[in-house]
Amino acid sequence: MNFTHYDLGQLDNGDVVQISLHGSAANIRLMDNSNFSSYRSGHQYRYVGGLAKQTPIRLQVPSYGHWHVAVDMAGLRGTVRSAIQVIRA
C-alpha cells in the first residue's frame, strides 16, 4: 500500500495533530507504534481519524506514547499532498 508516513515521536495525552491536505480527499490515520506496525503489515489495527474531505483536520492524541500518522488514498481517486503540525497541550 502506498502512503505518506509521519513519525511524530513521543506525544502526550491531549496534544493535537493538525493535518493539512492539498488536492483530493484522503484517509488520515493516527496510530501508536503497535497499530502502525500492524497497518504496514496488513493486519487488523486501530486508529484515530478516517476519511478527510476538508482541511485542516485536527486529531487529539488519546494517550502518551510514540505516534505515527499515515495519509493514504486507499479506495479513493486523485492525488494529495499533506503537511503536519503538532500542537502541544
XYZ file of C-alpha atoms in Angstrom:
89
model
C 0.000 0.000 0.000
C 1.244 3.469 -0.824
C 1.003 6.016 1.958
C 2.747 9.067 3.357
C 4.197 8.392 6.795
C 4.885 10.905 9.553
C 6.792 9.654 12.607
C 5.655 12.055 15.345
C 7.734 10.621 18.181
C 6.568 10.865 21.790
C 3.339 12.786 22.296
C 1.265 13.424 25.402
C -2.412 12.841 26.027
C -4.241 15.942 24.791
C -1.664 17.002 22.187
C -3.298 17.791 18.850
C -2.026 16.721 15.441
C -3.155 19.063 12.669
C -3.040 17.686 9.124
C -3.436 19.919 6.076
C -4.262 18.359 2.713
C -3.772 19.823 -0.747
C -5.549 18.023 -3.587
C -8.034 15.202 -3.092
C -9.707 13.818 -0.010
C -7.585 11.224 1.804
C -7.646 8.730 4.649
C -5.903 10.056 7.760
C -4.848 7.551 10.413
C -3.232 8.465 13.744
C -1.755 5.295 15.279
C 0.555 4.253 18.073
C 3.666 2.131 17.343
C 1.929 -1.225 17.666
C -1.017 -0.312 15.453
C 1.214 1.331 12.854
C 3.230 -1.882 12.620
C 0.000 -3.840 12.089
C -1.179 -1.310 9.475
C 2.064 -1.696 7.497
C 1.817 -5.488 7.712
C -1.786 -5.576 6.515
C -3.131 -6.858 9.819
C -6.032 -5.526 11.871
C -5.280 -2.206 13.589
C -6.934 0.683 15.424
C -6.576 4.356 14.658
C -7.977 7.818 15.246
C -9.148 9.649 12.138
C -10.761 8.484 8.916
C -11.759 9.986 5.588
C -10.827 13.672 5.457
C -12.685 15.788 2.914
C -11.903 19.212 4.390
C -8.744 20.593 5.921
C -7.202 21.182 8.300
C -8.040 18.055 10.274
C -7.284 18.116 13.994
C -6.856 14.820 15.834
C -6.336 14.656 19.581
C -3.747 12.199 20.869
C -5.611 9.816 23.215
C -2.660 8.728 25.382
C 1.054 9.209 25.992
C 3.256 7.248 23.599
C 5.046 7.117 20.268
C 2.652 8.151 17.470
C 2.508 7.973 13.685
C 0.255 9.456 11.002
C -0.421 7.682 7.718
C -2.081 9.522 4.833
C -3.328 7.169 2.130
C -5.651 7.066 -0.847
C -6.996 3.525 -0.302
C -10.298 3.343 -2.181
C -10.009 6.928 -3.434
C -9.053 8.581 -6.713
C -6.730 11.516 -7.176
C -3.555 12.700 -5.565
C -2.874 14.530 -2.360
C -0.034 16.344 -0.631
C -0.025 16.715 3.122
C 1.626 18.654 5.921
C 1.620 18.030 9.677
C 1.832 20.275 12.706
C 1.817 19.125 16.340
C 0.141 21.444 18.831
C 1.263 20.640 22.380
C -1.339 20.639 25.142
